[in-house]
mmCIF file of C-alpha atoms in Angstrom:
data_model
loop_
_atom_site.group_PDB
_atom_site.id
_atom_site.type_symbol
_atom_site.label_atom_id
_atom_site.label_comp_id
_atom_site.label_asym_id
_atom_site.label_seq_id
_atom_site.Cartn_x
_atom_site.Cartn_y
_atom_site.Cartn_z
ATOM 1 C CA ASP A 1 -53.276 -32.106 -24.323
ATOM 2 C CA ALA A 2 -55.037 -28.960 -23.168
ATOM 3 C CA ASP A 3 -57.716 -29.380 -20.515
ATOM 4 C CA VAL A 4 -60.013 -26.778 -22.095
ATOM 5 C CA THR A 5 -60.171 -26.507 -25.872
ATOM 6 C CA GLN A 6 -62.028 -24.098 -28.106
ATOM 7 C CA THR A 7 -62.850 -24.314 -31.796
ATOM 8 C CA PRO A 8 -62.380 -22.499 -34.039
ATOM 9 C CA ARG A 9 -59.416 -20.435 -32.839
ATOM 10 C CA ASN A 10 -60.052 -17.731 -35.415
ATOM 11 C CA ARG A 11 -63.137 -16.955 -37.446
ATOM 12 C CA ILE A 12 -64.130 -14.218 -39.858
ATOM 13 C CA THR A 13 -67.797 -14.022 -40.737
ATOM 14 C CA LYS A 14 -70.232 -11.606 -42.326
ATOM 15 C CA THR A 15 -73.010 -9.642 -40.721
ATOM 16 C CA GLY A 16 -76.197 -11.667 -40.393
ATOM 17 C CA LYS A 17 -74.521 -15.084 -40.449
ATOM 18 C CA ARG A 18 -75.091 -17.676 -37.751
ATOM 19 C CA ILE A 19 -71.975 -18.907 -36.050
ATOM 20 C CA MET A 20 -71.228 -21.430 -33.338
ATOM 21 C CA LEU A 21 -68.219 -21.514 -31.050
ATOM 22 C CA GLU A 22 -67.474 -24.767 -29.307
ATOM 23 C CA CYS A 23 -65.808 -25.580 -26.010
ATOM 24 C CA SER A 24 -64.735 -28.939 -24.641
ATOM 25 C CA GLN A 25 -63.094 -29.822 -21.345
ATOM 26 C CA THR A 26 -61.444 -32.883 -19.870
ATOM 27 C CA LYS A 27 -61.236 -31.593 -16.298
ATOM 28 C CA GLY A 28 -64.517 -33.194 -15.248
ATOM 29 C CA HIS A 29 -65.872 -29.905 -13.959
ATOM 30 C CA ASP A 30 -69.584 -29.277 -13.716
ATOM 31 C CA ARG A 31 -69.474 -25.502 -14.178
ATOM 32 C CA MET A 32 -68.775 -23.929 -17.551
ATOM 33 C CA TYR A 33 -68.741 -20.288 -18.661
ATOM 34 C CA TRP A 34 -68.557 -18.130 -21.778
ATOM 35 C CA TYR A 35 -66.855 -14.747 -21.591
ATOM 36 C CA ARG A 36 -66.270 -12.004 -24.073
ATOM 37 C CA GLN A 37 -63.249 -9.692 -24.068
ATOM 38 C CA ASP A 38 -63.011 -6.522 -26.118
ATOM 39 C CA PRO A 39 -59.597 -5.011 -26.887
ATOM 40 C CA GLY A 40 -58.018 -3.487 -23.797
ATOM 41 C CA LEU A 41 -60.950 -4.392 -21.585
ATOM 42 C CA GLY A 42 -61.771 -7.003 -18.975
ATOM 43 C CA LEU A 43 -63.912 -10.089 -19.354
ATOM 44 C CA GLN A 44 -67.680 -9.925 -19.459
ATOM 45 C CA LEU A 45 -69.802 -12.960 -18.656
ATOM 46 C CA ILE A 46 -72.189 -14.018 -21.444
ATOM 47 C CA TYR A 47 -73.692 -17.286 -20.144
ATOM 48 C CA TYR A 48 -72.891 -19.906 -17.559
ATOM 49 C CA SER A 49 -73.998 -23.414 -16.751
ATOM 50 C CA PHE A 50 -73.672 -25.313 -13.469
ATOM 51 C CA ASP A 51 -74.693 -28.652 -14.939
ATOM 52 C CA VAL A 52 -76.181 -30.123 -18.105
ATOM 53 C CA LYS A 53 -79.721 -29.019 -17.223
ATOM 54 C CA ASP A 54 -78.763 -25.587 -15.938
ATOM 55 C CA ILE A 55 -78.280 -22.508 -18.149
ATOM 56 C CA ASN A 56 -78.030 -18.944 -16.850
ATOM 57 C CA LYS A 57 -77.659 -15.579 -18.507
ATOM 58 C CA GLY A 58 -74.693 -13.407 -17.716
ATOM 59 C CA GLU A 59 -74.486 -9.650 -17.939
ATOM 60 C CA ILE A 60 -74.298 -9.459 -21.759
ATOM 61 C CA SER A 61 -76.421 -12.354 -23.055
ATOM 62 C CA ASP A 62 -78.415 -10.404 -25.661
ATOM 63 C CA GLY A 63 -77.626 -11.660 -29.166
ATOM 64 C CA TYR A 64 -76.157 -14.944 -27.888
ATOM 65 C CA SER A 65 -77.467 -18.385 -27.045
ATOM 66 C CA VAL A 66 -75.821 -21.481 -25.576
ATOM 67 C CA SER A 67 -76.196 -25.220 -25.486
ATOM 68 C CA ARG A 68 -74.788 -27.605 -22.878
ATOM 69 C CA GLN A 69 -74.671 -30.855 -24.808
ATOM 70 C CA ALA A 70 -72.855 -32.815 -22.125
ATOM 71 C CA GLN A 71 -70.850 -32.189 -18.988
ATOM 72 C CA ALA A 72 -67.779 -31.713 -21.158
ATOM 73 C CA LYS A 73 -69.276 -29.564 -23.931
ATOM 74 C CA PHE A 74 -70.679 -26.041 -23.921
ATOM 75 C CA SER A 75 -71.397 -24.197 -27.187
ATOM 76 C CA LEU A 76 -72.024 -20.515 -27.808
ATOM 77 C CA SER A 77 -74.065 -19.354 -30.800
ATOM 78 C CA LEU A 78 -74.511 -15.999 -32.426
ATOM 79 C CA GLU A 79 -77.810 -16.300 -34.280
ATOM 80 C CA SER A 80 -77.236 -13.274 -36.505
ATOM 81 C CA ALA A 81 -73.755 -11.855 -36.109
ATOM 82 C CA ILE A 82 -73.203 -8.100 -36.029
ATOM 83 C CA PRO A 83 -69.934 -6.133 -36.198
ATOM 84 C CA ASN A 84 -69.964 -5.093 -32.534
ATOM 85 C CA GLN A 85 -69.741 -8.778 -31.602
ATOM 86 C CA THR A 86 -66.180 -8.732 -32.907
ATOM 87 C CA ALA A 87 -64.134 -9.782 -29.870
ATOM 88 C CA LEU A 88 -62.127 -12.513 -28.168
ATOM 89 C CA TYR A 89 -64.325 -15.233 -26.716
ATOM 90 C CA PHE A 90 -63.184 -17.415 -23.852
ATOM 91 C CA CYS A 91 -64.661 -20.544 -22.384
ATOM 92 C CA ALA A 92 -63.870 -21.489 -18.789
ATOM 93 C CA THR A 93 -64.591 -24.352 -16.421
ATOM 94 C CA SER A 94 -64.657 -24.616 -12.661
ATOM 95 C CA GLN A 95 -65.484 -27.106 -9.978
ATOM 96 C CA THR A 96 -66.064 -24.568 -7.195
ATOM 97 C CA GLY A 97 -66.996 -21.386 -9.037
ATOM 98 C CA ALA A 98 -63.939 -19.463 -7.875
ATOM 99 C CA GLU A 99 -60.916 -21.167 -9.443
ATOM 100 C CA GLN A 100 -61.576 -21.113 -13.173
ATOM 101 C CA TYR A 101 -59.627 -22.687 -16.021
ATOM 102 C CA PHE A 102 -59.755 -20.909 -19.338
ATOM 103 C CA GLY A 103 -59.460 -22.094 -22.895
ATOM 104 C CA PRO A 104 -57.136 -20.457 -25.432
ATOM 105 C CA GLY A 105 -59.869 -18.263 -26.856
ATOM 106 C CA THR A 106 -61.576 -17.710 -30.200
ATOM 107 C CA ARG A 107 -60.892 -14.517 -32.102
ATOM 108 C CA LEU A 108 -64.108 -13.604 -33.924
ATOM 109 C CA THR A 109 -64.328 -10.889 -36.553
ATOM 110 C CA VAL A 110 -67.691 -9.862 -37.974
ATOM 111 C CA THR A 111 -67.466 -7.789 -41.141
ATOM 112 C CA LEU B 1 -73.020 -7.856 -7.139
ATOM 113 C CA ALA B 2 -69.478 -7.491 -5.834
ATOM 114 C CA LYS B 3 -67.849 -5.068 -8.271
ATOM 115 C CA THR B 4 -64.088 -4.809 -8.122
ATOM 116 C CA THR B 5 -61.763 -1.847 -8.569
ATOM 117 C CA GLN B 6 -58.052 -2.085 -9.394
ATOM 118 C CA PRO B 7 -55.384 0.373 -10.534
ATOM 119 C CA ILE B 8 -55.236 0.540 -14.311
ATOM 120 C CA SER B 9 -51.470 0.127 -14.523
ATOM 121 C CA MET B 10 -48.286 -0.306 -12.495
ATOM 122 C CA ASP B 11 -44.604 -0.299 -13.367
ATOM 123 C CA SER B 12 -41.880 -2.141 -11.514
ATOM 124 C CA TYR B 13 -38.279 -3.218 -11.969
ATOM 125 C CA GLU B 14 -36.912 -6.707 -12.118
ATOM 126 C CA GLY B 15 -36.247 -8.211 -8.713
ATOM 127 C CA GLN B 16 -38.686 -5.978 -6.844
ATOM 128 C CA GLU B 17 -41.757 -7.096 -4.930
ATOM 129 C CA VAL B 18 -45.021 -5.911 -6.478
ATOM 130 C CA ASN B 19 -48.287 -5.433 -4.609
ATOM 131 C CA ILE B 20 -51.549 -4.995 -6.517
ATOM 132 C CA THR B 21 -54.647 -4.075 -4.530
ATOM 133 C CA CYS B 22 -58.263 -4.773 -5.455
ATOM 134 C CA SER B 23 -61.263 -3.167 -3.767
ATOM 135 C CA HIS B 24 -64.487 -5.176 -3.417
ATOM 136 C CA ASN B 25 -66.673 -3.280 -0.971
ATOM 137 C CA ASN B 26 -69.809 -5.348 -1.568
ATOM 138 C CA ILE B 27 -68.259 -8.763 -1.062
ATOM 139 C CA ALA B 28 -70.701 -11.344 0.279
ATOM 140 C CA THR B 29 -70.163 -13.865 3.047
ATOM 141 C CA ASN B 30 -69.780 -16.833 0.712
ATOM 142 C CA ASP B 31 -67.553 -15.049 -1.821
ATOM 143 C CA TYR B 32 -63.968 -16.085 -2.410
ATOM 144 C CA ILE B 33 -61.297 -13.837 -3.895
ATOM 145 C CA THR B 34 -59.250 -15.128 -6.810
ATOM 146 C CA TRP B 35 -56.538 -13.593 -8.927
ATOM 147 C CA TYR B 36 -55.649 -14.299 -12.542
ATOM 148 C CA GLN B 37 -52.805 -13.447 -14.897
ATOM 149 C CA GLN B 38 -53.403 -12.816 -18.589
ATOM 150 C CA PHE B 39 -50.897 -12.459 -21.414
ATOM 151 C CA PRO B 40 -51.966 -10.892 -24.738
ATOM 152 C CA SER B 41 -54.283 -13.103 -26.806
ATOM 153 C CA GLN B 42 -54.275 -15.863 -24.165
ATOM 154 C CA GLY B 43 -56.869 -16.991 -21.672
ATOM 155 C CA PRO B 44 -56.471 -15.871 -18.054
ATOM 156 C CA ARG B 45 -54.470 -18.199 -15.830
ATOM 157 C CA PHE B 46 -55.444 -18.816 -12.208
ATOM 158 C CA ILE B 47 -52.822 -17.608 -9.713
ATOM 159 C CA ILE B 48 -54.239 -17.787 -6.203
ATOM 160 C CA GLN B 49 -57.443 -17.702 -4.191
ATOM 161 C CA GLY B 50 -58.363 -16.960 -0.600
ATOM 162 C CA TYR B 51 -61.169 -16.213 1.810
ATOM 163 C CA LYS B 52 -59.487 -14.325 4.654
ATOM 164 C CA THR B 53 -56.075 -13.534 6.176
ATOM 165 C CA LYS B 54 -53.089 -14.692 4.146
ATOM 166 C CA VAL B 55 -52.569 -17.361 1.525
ATOM 167 C CA THR B 56 -49.239 -18.217 -0.087
ATOM 168 C CA ASN B 57 -48.303 -20.533 -2.913
ATOM 169 C CA GLU B 58 -45.221 -20.989 -5.046
ATOM 170 C CA VAL B 59 -46.133 -18.037 -7.250
ATOM 171 C CA ALA B 60 -47.679 -15.361 -5.060
ATOM 172 C CA SER B 61 -49.201 -14.332 -1.750
ATOM 173 C CA LEU B 62 -52.679 -12.987 -1.154
ATOM 174 C CA PHE B 63 -53.450 -10.724 1.783
ATOM 175 C CA ILE B 64 -57.053 -10.185 2.860
ATOM 176 C CA PRO B 65 -57.913 -7.918 5.814
ATOM 177 C CA ALA B 66 -60.529 -8.840 8.379
ATOM 178 C CA ASP B 67 -63.302 -6.804 6.734
ATOM 179 C CA ARG B 68 -62.563 -8.486 3.362
ATOM 180 C CA LYS B 69 -63.379 -5.292 1.460
ATOM 181 C CA SER B 70 -60.051 -5.400 -0.323
ATOM 182 C CA SER B 71 -57.270 -7.807 -1.161
ATOM 183 C CA THR B 72 -53.638 -7.465 -2.166
ATOM 184 C CA LEU B 73 -51.784 -9.725 -4.550
ATOM 185 C CA SER B 74 -48.070 -9.822 -3.798
ATOM 186 C CA LEU B 75 -45.579 -11.005 -6.405
ATOM 187 C CA PRO B 76 -42.087 -11.515 -4.972
ATOM 188 C CA ARG B 77 -39.043 -10.588 -7.054
ATOM 189 C CA VAL B 78 -40.770 -10.014 -10.386
ATOM 190 C CA SER B 79 -39.092 -10.726 -13.704
ATOM 191 C CA LEU B 80 -39.736 -9.457 -17.222
ATOM 192 C CA SER B 81 -41.961 -12.472 -17.872
ATOM 193 C CA ASP B 82 -44.378 -11.271 -15.185
ATOM 194 C CA THR B 83 -45.429 -8.405 -17.456
ATOM 195 C CA ALA B 84 -49.138 -9.099 -17.926
ATOM 196 C CA VAL B 85 -52.620 -7.987 -16.933
ATOM 197 C CA TYR B 86 -53.719 -9.119 -13.482
ATOM 198 C CA TYR B 87 -57.398 -9.497 -12.608
ATOM 199 C CA CYS B 88 -59.110 -10.030 -9.309
ATOM 200 C CA LEU B 89 -62.408 -11.881 -9.279
ATOM 201 C CA VAL B 90 -64.892 -12.153 -6.461
ATOM 202 C CA ALA B 91 -66.931 -15.310 -6.840
ATOM 203 C CA PRO B 92 -69.337 -17.319 -4.698
ATOM 204 C CA VAL B 93 -68.277 -20.814 -3.787
ATOM 205 C CA SER B 94 -71.493 -22.660 -3.185
ATOM 206 C CA SER B 95 -73.634 -25.075 -5.070
ATOM 207 C CA GLY B 96 -76.738 -23.765 -6.738
ATOM 208 C CA SER B 97 -75.612 -20.160 -6.665
ATOM 209 C CA ALA B 98 -76.883 -18.128 -9.602
ATOM 210 C CA ARG B 99 -74.603 -15.177 -8.942
ATOM 211 C CA GLN B 100 -73.046 -13.453 -11.880
ATOM 212 C CA LEU B 101 -69.278 -13.280 -11.877
ATOM 213 C CA THR B 102 -67.552 -9.972 -12.359
ATOM 214 C CA PHE B 103 -63.986 -9.509 -13.496
ATOM 215 C CA GLY B 104 -62.604 -6.056 -12.937
ATOM 216 C CA SER B 105 -60.859 -4.220 -15.752
ATOM 217 C CA GLY B 106 -57.510 -5.510 -14.559
ATOM 218 C CA THR B 107 -54.097 -4.021 -13.781
ATOM 219 C CA GLN B 108 -51.461 -3.874 -16.495
ATOM 220 C CA LEU B 109 -48.163 -4.666 -14.767
ATOM 221 C CA THR B 110 -45.053 -3.724 -16.713
ATOM 222 C CA VAL B 111 -41.741 -5.016 -15.405
ATOM 223 C CA LEU B 112 -38.756 -2.986 -16.572
ATOM 224 C CA PRO B 113 -35.146 -4.218 -16.791
#
């Protein structure tokens, strides 16, 4: 079984809809991250959490929110989706902050 | 914020050694350097990390000069399956740090037969 899982793997939604992406991990890591990747580009950090009570904004947090429900679960929400949020979304975990383990990604399309 | 700069693309032939360099002029004292490999539509996969000098594992070597303002990922005897995008990441390794992580735009390595 994969150490970091993401659901859904693919999602098509309409502009203005609320959507939640979920991430679960079995690695026992405290640190979890959400990244966004646009076609042909690198990864941009949306939010990160160092423990259940800690939430921090990344460089592109506008339009997104997160919830750390437990050490193993970190959810990303788009309150009102817009087309330029169409991208690949990756969750990652880490114990140290440097060596990160990524999930398989969620491909989100906003029409 | 330790921004990173890498070449956009590199080509190599099977069996050759490939060196990919990343510049990180603003690296901080408690930052580590890590490298990742990413195939299309997959999440990045950790390859190697280091703080200074040289680190080697079963996949690659990482060379870091004394000033730590750059690092070089070395892939020995590449094969077609090494065709991927390679990212360097400079990240703090300390508890309580609120630093933002920055992936560079990556280097597309294409291995030719």
